[in-house]
Coordinates of C-alpha atoms and ligand atoms in Angstrom, one line a residue:
M58 CA 19.3 26.1 22.3
N59 CA 16.0 24.9 23.6
R60 CA 16.1 21.1 23.7
I61 CA 12.4 20.6 23.7
A62 CA 12.1 22.8 20.6
A63 CA 14.6 20.5 18.9
G64 CA 11.8 18.0 18.9
E65 CA 10.1 19.9 16.1
V66 CA 12.8 18.9 13.7
V67 CA 13.9 15.7 15.4
E68 CA 11.0 13.7 16.9
R69 CA 12.6 10.3 16.7
P70 CA 15.5 8.5 15.1
A71 CA 13.8 8.3 11.7
S72 CA 13.4 12.1 11.5
A73 CA 17.0 12.7 12.4
L74 CA 18.0 10.0 9.8
K75 CA 15.9 11.8 7.1
E76 CA 17.7 15.1 7.7
L77 CA 21.1 13.4 7.6
I78 CA 20.4 11.6 4.4
E79 CA 19.0 14.7 2.8
N80 CA 22.2 16.6 3.7
G81 CA 24.2 13.9 1.9
L82 CA 22.0 14.2 -1.2
D83 CA 22.3 18.0 -1.1
A84 CA 26.1 17.6 -1.0
G85 CA 25.9 15.7 -4.3
A86 CA 26.7 12.3 -2.9
R87 CA 26.9 9.3 -5.4
S88 CA 26.5 6.8 -2.6
I89 CA 25.1 6.9 0.9
A90 CA 25.6 4.3 3.6
V91 CA 23.3 4.2 6.6
T92 CA 24.1 2.1 9.7
L93 CA 21.6 1.8 12.5
R94 CA 21.7 0.2 15.9
Q95 CA 18.5 -0.8 17.7
G96 CA 16.3 1.1 15.3
G97 CA 18.5 4.1 15.6
L98 CA 17.9 4.5 19.4
D99 CA 21.4 3.4 20.1
G100 CA 23.1 4.8 17.1
I101 CA 22.6 6.3 13.6
A102 CA 25.5 6.8 11.2
V103 CA 25.2 8.3 7.7
A104 CA 28.3 8.4 5.5
D105 CA 28.3 10.0 2.1
D106 CA 30.8 10.7 -0.7
G107 CA 29.6 14.2 -1.4
H108 CA 31.6 17.5 -1.6
G109 CA 32.3 17.6 2.2
I110 CA 32.6 20.6 4.5
A111 CA 35.5 23.1 4.6
R112 CA 37.4 23.1 7.9
E113 CA 36.4 26.6 8.8
E114 CA 32.7 25.7 8.1
M115 CA 32.6 22.7 10.4
A116 CA 31.7 24.5 13.6
L117 CA 29.3 26.7 11.7
A118 CA 27.4 23.8 10.5
L119 CA 26.4 23.0 14.1
E120 CA 25.3 26.6 14.9
R121 CA 21.7 27.4 14.6
H122 CA 20.5 28.9 11.3
A123 CA 23.9 28.5 9.8
T124 CA 22.7 27.0 6.6
S125 CA 25.0 27.4 3.6
K126 CA 21.9 26.9 1.4
M127 CA 19.6 29.9 2.0
P128 CA 18.9 31.2 -1.4
D129 CA 18.1 34.9 -2.1
E130 CA 14.7 34.2 -3.6
A131 CA 11.5 33.7 -1.7
I132 CA 11.4 30.7 0.5
E133 CA 9.0 28.8 -1.7
Q134 CA 11.6 28.8 -4.4
V135 CA 13.9 26.6 -2.5
R136 CA 14.9 23.6 -4.5
T137 CA 17.4 21.9 -2.2
L138 CA 16.1 19.5 0.4
G139 CA 17.2 21.3 3.5
F140 CA 17.1 25.0 3.9
R141 CA 16.4 25.9 7.5
G142 CA 19.9 25.3 8.8
E143 CA 18.4 23.6 11.9
A144 CA 18.9 20.0 11.5
L145 CA 22.5 19.4 12.7
P146 CA 22.3 21.9 15.6
S147 CA 18.9 20.4 16.7
I148 CA 20.2 16.8 16.6
G149 CA 23.5 17.9 18.3
S150 CA 21.6 19.6 21.1
V151 CA 19.9 16.3 22.1
S152 CA 22.5 13.7 21.5
R153 CA 26.2 12.9 21.2
L154 CA 26.9 13.9 17.6
S155 CA 30.1 13.4 15.7
L156 CA 30.6 15.3 12.4
A157 CA 33.5 14.2 10.3
S158 CA 34.2 15.6 6.8
R159 CA 36.8 15.9 4.2
Q160 CA 36.8 17.9 1.0
G161 CA 38.3 16.3 -2.1
S162 CA 42.1 16.7 -1.8
G163 CA 42.1 18.3 1.6
D164 CA 42.4 16.7 5.1
G165 CA 39.6 15.3 7.1
W166 CA 38.4 16.9 10.3
R167 CA 36.1 15.8 13.1
L168 CA 34.0 17.7 15.6
L169 CA 32.0 16.4 18.5
C170 CA 28.8 17.9 19.9
D171 CA 27.7 16.5 23.2
N172 CA 24.2 17.6 24.0
G173 CA 24.9 21.0 22.7
V174 CA 28.5 21.4 23.9
I175 CA 30.9 21.6 20.9
S176 CA 34.5 20.4 21.3
P177 CA 37.5 21.6 19.3
L178 CA 38.2 20.3 15.8
E179 CA 40.5 17.3 15.6
P180 CA 42.0 15.6 12.5
A181 CA 40.2 12.6 11.1
A182 CA 41.5 10.0 8.6
M183 CA 38.8 9.4 6.1
A184 CA 37.8 9.2 2.5
P185 CA 36.4 12.4 0.9
G186 CA 32.8 13.1 2.0
T187 CA 31.0 13.4 5.3
R188 CA 30.1 11.1 8.1
V189 CA 27.7 11.9 10.8
E190 CA 27.2 9.7 13.8
V191 CA 24.5 10.2 16.4
E192 CA 24.3 8.3 19.7
G193 CA 22.1 8.5 22.7
L194 CA 19.3 10.5 21.1
F195 CA 17.2 12.3 23.8
E196 CA 19.1 10.5 26.6
R197 CA 19.3 13.9 28.4
V198 CA 15.7 14.9 27.5
P199 CA 13.5 12.3 29.4
A200 CA 10.4 14.3 28.4
R201 CA 11.1 13.3 24.8
R202 CA 12.8 10.0 25.3
K203 CA 9.6 8.6 26.8
F204 CA 7.8 9.1 23.6
L205 CA 10.2 6.9 21.7
R206 CA 8.8 3.5 20.8
S207 CA 10.4 0.1 20.8
P208 CA 13.5 -0.5 18.7
R209 CA 11.3 -2.5 16.4
S210 CA 8.9 0.3 15.6
E211 CA 11.7 2.9 15.4
Y212 CA 13.4 0.6 12.9
A213 CA 10.3 0.3 10.9
A214 CA 10.1 4.1 10.7
C215 CA 13.8 4.4 9.7
L216 CA 13.4 1.7 7.0
D217 CA 10.4 3.6 5.6
I218 CA 12.5 6.8 5.4
V219 CA 15.5 5.2 3.7
R220 CA 13.2 3.3 1.3
R221 CA 11.4 6.5 0.2
L222 CA 14.6 8.5 -0.2
A223 CA 16.2 5.7 -2.1
M224 CA 13.2 5.4 -4.4
A225 CA 13.3 9.2 -5.0
R226 CA 16.9 9.0 -6.0
S227 CA 17.7 5.9 -8.0
D228 CA 20.8 7.6 -9.4
V229 CA 22.4 7.5 -5.9
G230 CA 23.6 4.2 -4.3
F231 CA 22.2 3.3 -0.9
V232 CA 23.4 0.7 1.6
L233 CA 21.4 0.0 4.8
E234 CA 22.7 -2.0 7.7
H235 CA 20.8 -2.6 10.9
D236 CA 22.3 -4.3 14.0
G237 CA 25.2 -5.7 12.0
R238 CA 23.0 -7.0 9.2
R239 CA 23.0 -5.8 5.6
I240 CA 19.3 -5.0 4.8
F241 CA 20.0 -3.9 1.2
S242 CA 22.6 -2.5 -1.0
L243 CA 21.4 -0.6 -4.1
P244 CA 24.0 0.4 -6.7
P245 CA 24.1 4.0 -8.0
G246 CA 22.6 4.7 -11.4
Q247 CA 19.8 2.2 -11.3
D248 CA 16.8 2.4 -13.5
R249 CA 13.9 3.7 -11.6
E250 CA 11.7 0.6 -12.1
D251 CA 14.5 -1.7 -10.9
R252 CA 15.0 0.5 -7.9
V253 CA 11.3 0.6 -7.0
A254 CA 10.9 -3.2 -7.5
Q255 CA 13.9 -3.9 -5.4
L256 CA 12.5 -1.8 -2.6
I257 CA 8.8 -2.7 -2.7
D258 CA 8.6 -6.2 -4.1
R259 CA 10.9 -8.0 -6.4
E260 CA 8.0 -9.6 -8.3
L261 CA 7.0 -6.1 -9.4
A262 CA 9.9 -6.3 -11.9
D263 CA 7.8 -8.5 -14.1
N264 CA 4.4 -7.0 -13.3
H265 CA 4.5 -3.3 -13.9
V266 CA 3.7 -0.6 -16.4
I267 CA 5.7 2.5 -16.9
V268 CA 3.9 5.8 -16.4
A269 CA 4.9 8.9 -18.4
L270 CA 2.7 11.9 -19.0
E271 CA 3.4 15.6 -19.7
R272 CA 0.7 18.3 -19.5
E273 CA 0.9 22.0 -19.1
G274 CA 4.5 22.0 -17.7
V275 CA 3.8 19.2 -15.3
S276 CA 5.3 15.8 -15.8
L277 CA 4.3 12.5 -14.2
A278 CA 6.6 9.5 -14.3
G279 CA 6.8 6.3 -12.4
V280 CA 6.1 2.6 -12.1
A281 CA 2.7 1.0 -11.3
S282 CA 1.7 -2.6 -10.9
L283 CA -0.5 -4.4 -13.4
P284 CA -4.0 -4.8 -12.0
T285 CA -3.3 -8.5 -11.4
F286 CA -0.6 -7.6 -8.9
H287 CA -2.2 -6.0 -5.8
R288 CA -2.1 -5.8 -2.1
G289 CA -4.6 -5.7 0.7
S290 CA -3.7 -2.1 1.7
A291 CA -2.6 1.1 0.1
D292 CA 0.6 1.2 2.1
H293 CA 2.7 0.3 -0.9
Q294 CA 1.8 3.5 -2.9
Y295 CA 4.5 6.1 -3.0
L296 CA 4.3 9.7 -4.2
F297 CA 7.2 12.0 -4.9
V298 CA 6.8 15.7 -5.7
N299 CA 9.8 17.4 -7.2
G300 CA 12.0 14.6 -6.1
R301 CA 10.8 14.6 -2.5
P302 CA 8.8 11.9 -0.9
V303 CA 5.4 13.2 0.3
R304 CA 2.3 11.8 1.8
D305 CA -0.9 13.0 0.3
R306 CA -4.4 11.6 0.5
L307 CA -4.9 12.8 -3.1
L308 CA -2.8 9.8 -4.2
V309 CA -5.0 7.1 -2.7
G310 CA -8.1 8.6 -4.2
A311 CA -6.6 9.1 -7.7
V312 CA -5.2 5.6 -7.8
R313 CA -8.5 4.1 -6.8
G314 CA -10.1 6.1 -9.6
A315 CA -7.6 5.0 -12.2
Y316 CA -7.9 1.3 -11.3
A317 CA -11.6 1.3 -10.5
D318 CA -12.5 -0.8 -13.5
F319 CA -9.8 -3.4 -13.1
I320 CA -9.4 -4.2 -9.5
A321 CA -11.6 -5.1 -6.6
R322 CA -12.4 -2.2 -4.3
D323 CA -10.6 -3.8 -1.4
R324 CA -7.4 -4.4 -3.3
H325 CA -4.7 -1.9 -4.0
P326 CA -2.1 -1.6 -6.7
V327 CA 1.6 -1.1 -5.8
L328 CA 3.2 2.0 -7.3
A329 CA 5.7 4.8 -7.1
L330 CA 4.8 8.1 -8.9
F331 CA 6.9 11.1 -9.5
L332 CA 5.4 14.5 -10.2
T333 CA 7.6 17.3 -11.4
L334 CA 6.0 20.7 -11.5
P335 CA 7.0 24.4 -11.3
V336 CA 7.8 25.2 -7.7
E337 CA 5.1 27.9 -7.5
E338 CA 2.5 25.2 -8.1
V339 CA 3.2 23.5 -4.8
D340 CA 3.7 24.5 -1.2
V341 CA 6.0 22.1 0.5
N342 CA 6.3 24.0 3.8
V343 CA 3.0 23.0 5.3
H344 CA 4.7 20.6 7.7
P345 CA 8.1 21.1 9.3
A346 CA 9.3 17.7 8.1
K347 CA 8.1 18.6 4.6
T348 CA 6.3 15.3 4.0
E349 CA 3.0 17.0 3.2
V350 CA 2.3 19.2 0.3
R351 CA -0.4 21.6 -0.8
F352 CA -1.0 21.8 -4.5
R353 CA -2.3 25.0 -6.0
D354 CA -4.6 23.0 -8.2
P355 CA -5.3 19.6 -6.6
A356 CA -8.0 18.7 -9.2
F357 CA -5.5 19.1 -12.0
M358 CA -2.9 16.8 -10.2
R359 CA -5.5 14.2 -9.5
G360 CA -6.5 14.3 -13.2
M361 CA -2.8 13.9 -14.1
I362 CA -2.4 10.9 -12.0
V363 CA -5.7 9.2 -13.2
S364 CA -4.9 9.9 -16.9
G365 CA -1.3 8.9 -16.5
L366 CA -2.1 5.6 -14.9
R367 CA -5.0 4.9 -17.3
R368 CA -2.9 5.6 -20.3
A369 CA -0.1 3.4 -19.1
L370 CA -2.5 0.5 -18.4
D371 CA -4.2 1.1 -21.8
E372 CA -0.9 0.9 -23.6
A373 CA -0.1 -2.3 -21.8
G374 CA -3.2 -3.8 -23.4
M375 CA -5.6 -3.4 -20.6
R376 CA -9.0 -2.6 -21.9
V377 CA -10.5 0.2 -19.9
A378 CA -14.1 -0.4 -19.5
N379 CA -15.9 2.8 -20.2
K380 CA -18.7 2.5 -17.7
A381 CA -18.4 2.8 -13.9
D382 CA -20.6 0.9 -11.5
A383 CA -23.2 3.6 -11.0
S384 CA -23.9 4.0 -14.7
S385 CA -24.5 0.3 -15.3
T386 CA -27.8 0.4 -13.5
D387 CA -28.8 3.3 -15.7
L388 CA -28.3 1.1 -18.7
W389 CA -31.2 -1.0 -17.6
Q390 CA -33.3 2.0 -17.0
R391 CA -32.5 3.6 -20.4
E392 CA -33.6 0.5 -22.2
A393 CA -36.8 0.6 -20.2
V394 CA -37.5 4.2 -21.2
F395 CA -36.8 3.3 -24.8
A396 CA -39.5 0.6 -24.8
E397 CA -42.0 2.8 -23.2
P398 CA -41.6 5.6 -20.6
A399 CA -42.0 3.5 -17.6
P400 CA -39.8 4.1 -14.5
L401 CA -38.0 1.1 -13.2
Q402 CA -39.1 0.1 -9.8
P403 CA -36.1 -1.4 -8.0
A404 CA -36.9 -4.8 -6.7
P405 CA -35.8 -5.5 -3.1
A406 CA -32.9 -7.9 -2.9
Y407 CA -33.8 -11.2 -1.5
G408 CA -32.8 -12.4 1.9
S409 CA -30.6 -10.7 4.4
G410 CA -29.1 -8.4 1.9
G411 CA -32.2 -6.3 2.1
G412 CA -33.3 -3.8 -0.6
A413 CA -30.0 -3.5 -2.3
Y414 CA -31.0 -3.6 -5.9
G415 CA -30.9 0.2 -6.6
G416 CA -27.4 0.7 -5.4
A417 CA -26.0 -2.6 -6.4
P418 CA -23.1 -2.7 -8.8
L419 CA -24.8 -4.8 -11.5
L420 CA -21.5 -5.0 -13.2
G421 CA -19.0 -4.7 -10.5
D422 CA -15.4 -3.5 -10.6
R423 CA -14.1 -7.0 -10.8
Q424 CA -10.9 -8.0 -12.4
A425 CA -12.5 -10.0 -15.1
R426 CA -13.5 -6.8 -16.9
F427 CA -10.1 -5.7 -17.8
S428 CA -8.3 -8.8 -18.7
G429 CA -9.2 -8.7 -22.3
F430 CA -11.5 -11.7 -22.1
A431 CA -13.8 -12.0 -25.1
P432 CA -17.4 -11.7 -24.1
S433 CA -17.8 -14.9 -22.1
G434 CA -21.5 -15.3 -21.5
R435 CA -22.0 -19.0 -21.4
A436 CA -25.0 -21.2 -20.9
E437 CA -24.5 -24.9 -20.8
P438 CA -27.4 -27.3 -21.4
V439 CA -28.6 -28.3 -18.0
A440 CA -30.5 -31.4 -17.0
P441 CA -34.2 -30.9 -16.7
V442 CA -35.0 -29.0 -13.5
P443 CA -36.6 -31.2 -10.9
V444 CA -39.9 -29.8 -9.6
E445 CA -38.8 -29.2 -6.1
A446 CA -35.8 -27.2 -7.4
R447 CA -38.3 -24.4 -8.3
E448 CA -38.5 -23.7 -4.6
F449 CA -34.9 -22.7 -4.3
P450 CA -34.9 -19.0 -3.5
L451 CA -31.8 -18.4 -5.5
G452 CA -33.0 -20.6 -8.4
I453 CA -31.1 -22.9 -10.8
A454 CA -27.9 -21.8 -12.5
R455 CA -28.4 -21.0 -16.2
G456 CA -25.0 -19.7 -17.1
Q457 CA -22.1 -17.4 -16.3
V458 CA -21.4 -13.9 -17.5
A459 CA -18.0 -12.3 -17.8
R460 CA -16.6 -15.3 -15.8
T461 CA -17.7 -13.3 -12.8
Y462 CA -21.5 -13.5 -12.4
I463 CA -23.7 -16.5 -12.2
V464 CA -27.1 -16.1 -13.9
A465 CA -29.8 -18.2 -12.2
E466 CA -33.5 -18.6 -12.8
A467 CA -35.7 -18.6 -9.8
E468 CA -39.4 -19.2 -9.8
D469 CA -40.1 -15.5 -9.4
G470 CA -37.3 -13.9 -11.3
L471 CA -33.8 -13.6 -12.6
V472 CA -30.9 -13.9 -10.1
L473 CA -27.4 -12.5 -10.6
V474 CA -24.7 -13.6 -8.2
D475 CA -21.2 -12.1 -7.8
Q476 CA -19.3 -15.4 -7.5
H477 CA -16.2 -14.1 -5.7
A478 CA -18.1 -12.0 -3.2
A479 CA -20.5 -14.8 -2.5
H480 CA -17.9 -17.5 -2.1
E481 CA -15.7 -15.3 0.0
R482 CA -18.7 -14.8 2.4
L483 CA -19.3 -18.5 2.6
V484 CA -15.7 -19.3 3.4
L485 CA -15.7 -16.6 6.1
E486 CA -18.8 -18.0 7.7
R487 CA -17.3 -21.5 7.6
M488 CA -14.2 -20.2 9.2
R489 CA -16.0 -18.4 11.9
K490 CA -18.0 -21.4 12.7
A491 CA -14.9 -23.6 12.9
L492 CA -13.3 -21.0 15.1
A493 CA -16.3 -20.9 17.4
D494 CA -16.3 -24.7 17.7
G495 CA -12.6 -24.6 18.3
R496 CA -11.7 -26.9 15.5
V497 CA -10.1 -25.2 12.6
A498 CA -8.6 -27.9 10.4
R499 CA -5.2 -27.3 9.0
Q500 CA -3.5 -28.9 6.0
A501 CA 0.3 -29.3 5.9
L502 CA 1.9 -28.0 2.8
L503 CA 3.8 -30.6 0.8
L504 CA 6.8 -28.3 0.9
P505 CA 7.0 -25.6 3.5
E506 CA 6.8 -22.2 1.7
V507 CA 9.2 -19.4 2.3
V508 CA 7.6 -15.9 2.1
E509 CA 10.0 -13.0 1.9
L510 CA 8.9 -9.8 3.7
D511 CA 10.6 -6.9 5.2
E512 CA 11.7 -7.1 8.8
P513 CA 9.0 -5.0 10.4
A514 CA 6.3 -7.1 8.6
C515 CA 8.0 -10.3 9.8
D516 CA 8.0 -8.9 13.4
R517 CA 4.3 -8.2 13.2
I518 CA 3.5 -11.6 12.0
E519 CA 5.8 -13.2 14.5
A520 CA 4.1 -11.5 17.4
R521 CA 0.8 -13.1 16.3
I522 CA 2.0 -16.7 15.7
P523 CA -0.4 -18.2 18.3
E524 CA -3.4 -16.4 17.0
L525 CA -2.6 -17.4 13.4
A526 CA -2.1 -21.0 14.6
E527 CA -5.6 -20.9 16.0
L528 CA -6.9 -20.0 12.6
G529 CA -5.0 -22.9 11.0
L530 CA -2.0 -21.1 9.7
E531 CA 1.2 -22.7 11.0
I532 CA 4.0 -20.2 10.4
E533 CA 7.4 -19.4 11.9
R534 CA 10.1 -16.9 11.6
F535 CA 12.7 -17.8 8.9
G536 CA 15.7 -15.5 9.3
P537 CA 15.4 -11.7 9.6
A538 CA 13.3 -11.1 6.5
A539 CA 11.3 -14.2 5.7
M540 CA 8.6 -16.4 7.2
L541 CA 8.1 -20.1 6.7
V542 CA 4.6 -21.5 6.3
R543 CA 4.2 -25.2 7.2
A544 CA 0.4 -25.5 7.1
A545 CA -2.6 -23.5 6.0
P546 CA -6.2 -23.6 6.9
A547 CA -7.8 -26.6 5.1
L548 CA -10.8 -24.5 4.2
L549 CA -8.6 -22.4 1.9
G550 CA -7.7 -25.3 -0.4
A551 CA -4.7 -24.8 -2.7
S552 CA -4.6 -21.0 -2.4
D553 CA -1.8 -18.6 -2.8
V554 CA 0.1 -18.8 0.5
T555 CA 2.6 -16.0 -0.3
G556 CA -0.2 -13.6 -1.2
L557 CA -2.1 -14.5 2.0
V558 CA 0.9 -13.9 4.3
R559 CA 1.7 -10.6 2.6
D560 CA -1.9 -9.4 3.1
L561 CA -1.9 -10.5 6.7
A562 CA 1.2 -8.5 7.3
D563 CA -0.5 -5.4 5.8
D564 CA -3.6 -6.0 7.9
L565 CA -1.6 -6.3 11.1
A566 CA 0.2 -3.1 10.2
A567 CA -3.1 -1.3 9.5
M568 CA -4.7 -2.5 12.7
G569 CA -2.0 -1.7 15.2
D570 CA -1.4 -3.4 18.5
A571 CA -4.4 -1.9 20.2
A572 CA -7.1 -3.9 18.4
S573 CA -8.8 -6.6 20.4
L574 CA -8.1 -10.2 19.9
K575 CA -11.5 -10.8 18.5
A576 CA -11.2 -7.9 16.0
R577 CA -7.8 -9.3 14.9
L578 CA -9.0 -12.8 14.5
D579 CA -12.0 -11.5 12.6
L580 CA -9.9 -9.5 10.2
V581 CA -7.4 -12.3 9.7
A582 CA -10.2 -14.7 9.0
A583 CA -11.7 -12.3 6.4
T584 CA -8.4 -11.9 4.7
M585 CA -8.0 -15.7 4.6
A586 CA -11.5 -16.1 3.2
C587 CA -10.7 -13.7 0.4
H588 CA -7.7 -15.8 -0.5
G589 CA -9.6 -19.0 -0.2
S590 CA -12.5 -18.1 -2.5
V591 CA -13.0 -18.5 -6.2
R592 CA -11.9 -15.4 -8.0
A593 CA -13.8 -13.4 -10.5
G594 CA -12.6 -14.7 -13.9
R595 CA -12.8 -18.4 -13.1
V596 CA -15.0 -20.5 -15.3
L597 CA -17.5 -22.5 -13.2
S598 CA -19.3 -25.6 -14.2
V599 CA -23.1 -25.6 -13.8
A600 CA -22.7 -28.1 -10.9
E601 CA -20.3 -25.8 -9.1
M602 CA -22.6 -22.8 -9.7
N603 CA -25.6 -24.7 -8.3
A604 CA -23.5 -25.9 -5.3
L605 CA -22.6 -22.3 -4.5
L606 CA -26.3 -21.2 -4.8
R607 CA -27.4 -24.0 -2.5
E608 CA -24.8 -23.2 0.1
M609 CA -25.7 -19.5 0.0
E610 CA -29.3 -20.3 0.8
V611 CA -28.4 -22.1 4.0
T612 CA -25.6 -19.8 5.2
P613 CA -26.4 -16.8 7.5
H614 CA -25.4 -13.4 6.3
S615 CA -24.6 -14.7 2.8
G616 CA -26.5 -11.8 1.2
Q617 CA -23.7 -9.4 1.8
C618 CA -20.0 -9.9 1.0
N619 CA -17.4 -9.2 3.7
H620 CA -17.2 -5.6 2.6
G621 CA -20.9 -5.0 3.0
R622 CA -21.9 -5.1 -0.7
P623 CA -24.6 -7.4 -1.9
T624 CA -23.5 -10.7 -3.1
W625 CA -26.5 -11.2 -5.3
I626 CA -29.5 -9.3 -6.7
K627 CA -32.8 -10.4 -8.1
L628 CA -34.8 -9.0 -10.9
A629 CA -38.4 -10.1 -10.3
H630 CA -40.6 -11.2 -13.2
G631 CA -42.7 -8.1 -12.6
D632 CA -39.6 -5.9 -13.0
I633 CA -38.5 -7.6 -16.2
E634 CA -42.0 -7.1 -17.6
K635 CA -41.8 -3.4 -16.7
L636 CA -38.4 -3.2 -18.5
F637 CA -40.2 -4.4 -21.6
G638 CA -43.2 -2.2 -21.1
R639 CA -45.4 -5.2 -20.8
H640 CA -47.2 -4.5 -17.6
Ligands
LIG128 P1 20.6 22.8 6.1 O1 20.7 21.4 5.5 O2 19.2 23.2 6.3 O3 21.5 23.8 5.5 P2 21.7 21.4 8.3 O4 21.7 21.7 9.8 O5 21.1 20.2 7.9 O6 21.1 22.6 7.6 O7 23.2 21.5 7.9 C1 24.0 22.7 8.1 C2 25.0 22.8 7.1 O8 26.1 21.9 7.3 C3 24.6 22.7 5.7 O9 24.1 23.9 5.2 C4 25.8 22.3 5.0 O10 26.6 23.4 4.6 C5 26.6 21.5 6.0 N1 26.4 20.0 5.9 C6 25.6 19.2 6.7 N2 25.7 18.0 6.3 C7 26.5 17.9 5.2 C8 27.0 16.9 4.3 N3 26.6 15.6 4.5 N4 27.8 17.2 3.3 C9 28.2 18.5 3.1 N5 27.8 19.5 3.9 C10 27.0 19.3 4.9
LIG129 MG1 19.9 19.7 6.2

């Protein structure tokens, strides 16, 4: 067969691996063992304990379009994972493939296929099931071999495949070994939430809600993190449709919608969602590798996901705020109309933020809104305001609302400050200045902290150790799947080192290797700033609030947070008067 065409099914080790594991699942395996060498470039072996292949079918399995699974119905009706009868012949045409199989009580047989040349059957001593070994992928096809990446990135892609398939099938046991090391061993018959937590993050085990929703013949099930458990990227959100891992942008948008009231816009929950729907509702054949889907009714699926997540969070005691950002500014307007039909004239925001009042989230999407806090508006008696203080552009702190916003009185109006956004900005500006001056202070941790991450994430961080050191983070590799932090930037104070390192790994993954040093340093600094700043939800003393206001006044760019949103807004006296129809 045409070896270049084989590339449509097999692009890289991970795509061959996917086909082999899916064949094992189709064969009813209870356990699947995957062994990789050099990210699969040197070798891939997949062994299953499924029903095996009859002796007379062995050679057939390596012939093109010799699937045993083609159903009589239309192609969309296909329920098994593989159906094209192309995977084994394609892989065999561009590698040295060994196929060994034994059915229940019968004997075992092995067949070799060396770049398309099939050798005669020979007996093989083995347990019932099937074992496929692939070596030297694309060795004879330089045109494709040169598109393969480093063992490190090929391994990352393989790990992603095994992870997704193992999440999809928590009833099946999975063992993964790479270069002689056991990466994980998952027993068969696991609960889905245990399986997902083991594969994404062990801490998820104590920080999740269970999702379960049925609607018009469609069911949604899964595991989603509490809003307090989040990551810096949406990479840890998995979607499965009819048991098959898929990638669909619909998921990211729907998840964002569901968590909008509880989680900062730049943070992402961790989750795995499983949609089960009638086969005619979804087209899985959009992409040859079947990782993309097309829903007949995407709006309905999006609605399912949003409702399923909201309901699960609701039941877990999360209070869903019923107003989104945009509507909160209307609230002010409506009051104004009630008093007297007078349109609200948005006041320009003060300082470099520039004219942001109209679009500003007056009540943002901060965490504090969900966590079941009682209304927490608070105004402490403050010492008499010194005369010169009236000149402070951001005014004097008068109180705190929702443990998230500082209310200040300025000479010309009322100022609201988003404490987290503002502080984050200040920390970043301090960090940038220290970086520019070449003196980022670091603080040794009392006890070095071990942060567990998967191997590709550790590799990415390891490759950036000198840059991170420049930013004050002293970190080193600690075995295959962990990093050791010895010192953190002093600016960050006692912040959550583990969370910081995980976010950095996500950032580095999102950015890729191509980004410039400056861009990388900047992103890392921003991530650090986020971790080093006061969170929404923290009670601040009046002195702390005033200190924050004063620092904002003297810091460049402090009017916008690191994500481009305003950090504060001002309602001028004139505007307040208009709200009450007093003008
Ligand atoms: P497809 O899975 O699309 O049928 P493949 O090329 O992946 O095509 O496999 C060809 C055939 O080989 C399958 O139809 C099946 O009969 C057999 N086969 C492959 N792998 C296994 C396995 N692990 N266990 C049992 N049978 C297998
Ligand atoms: Mg197959």
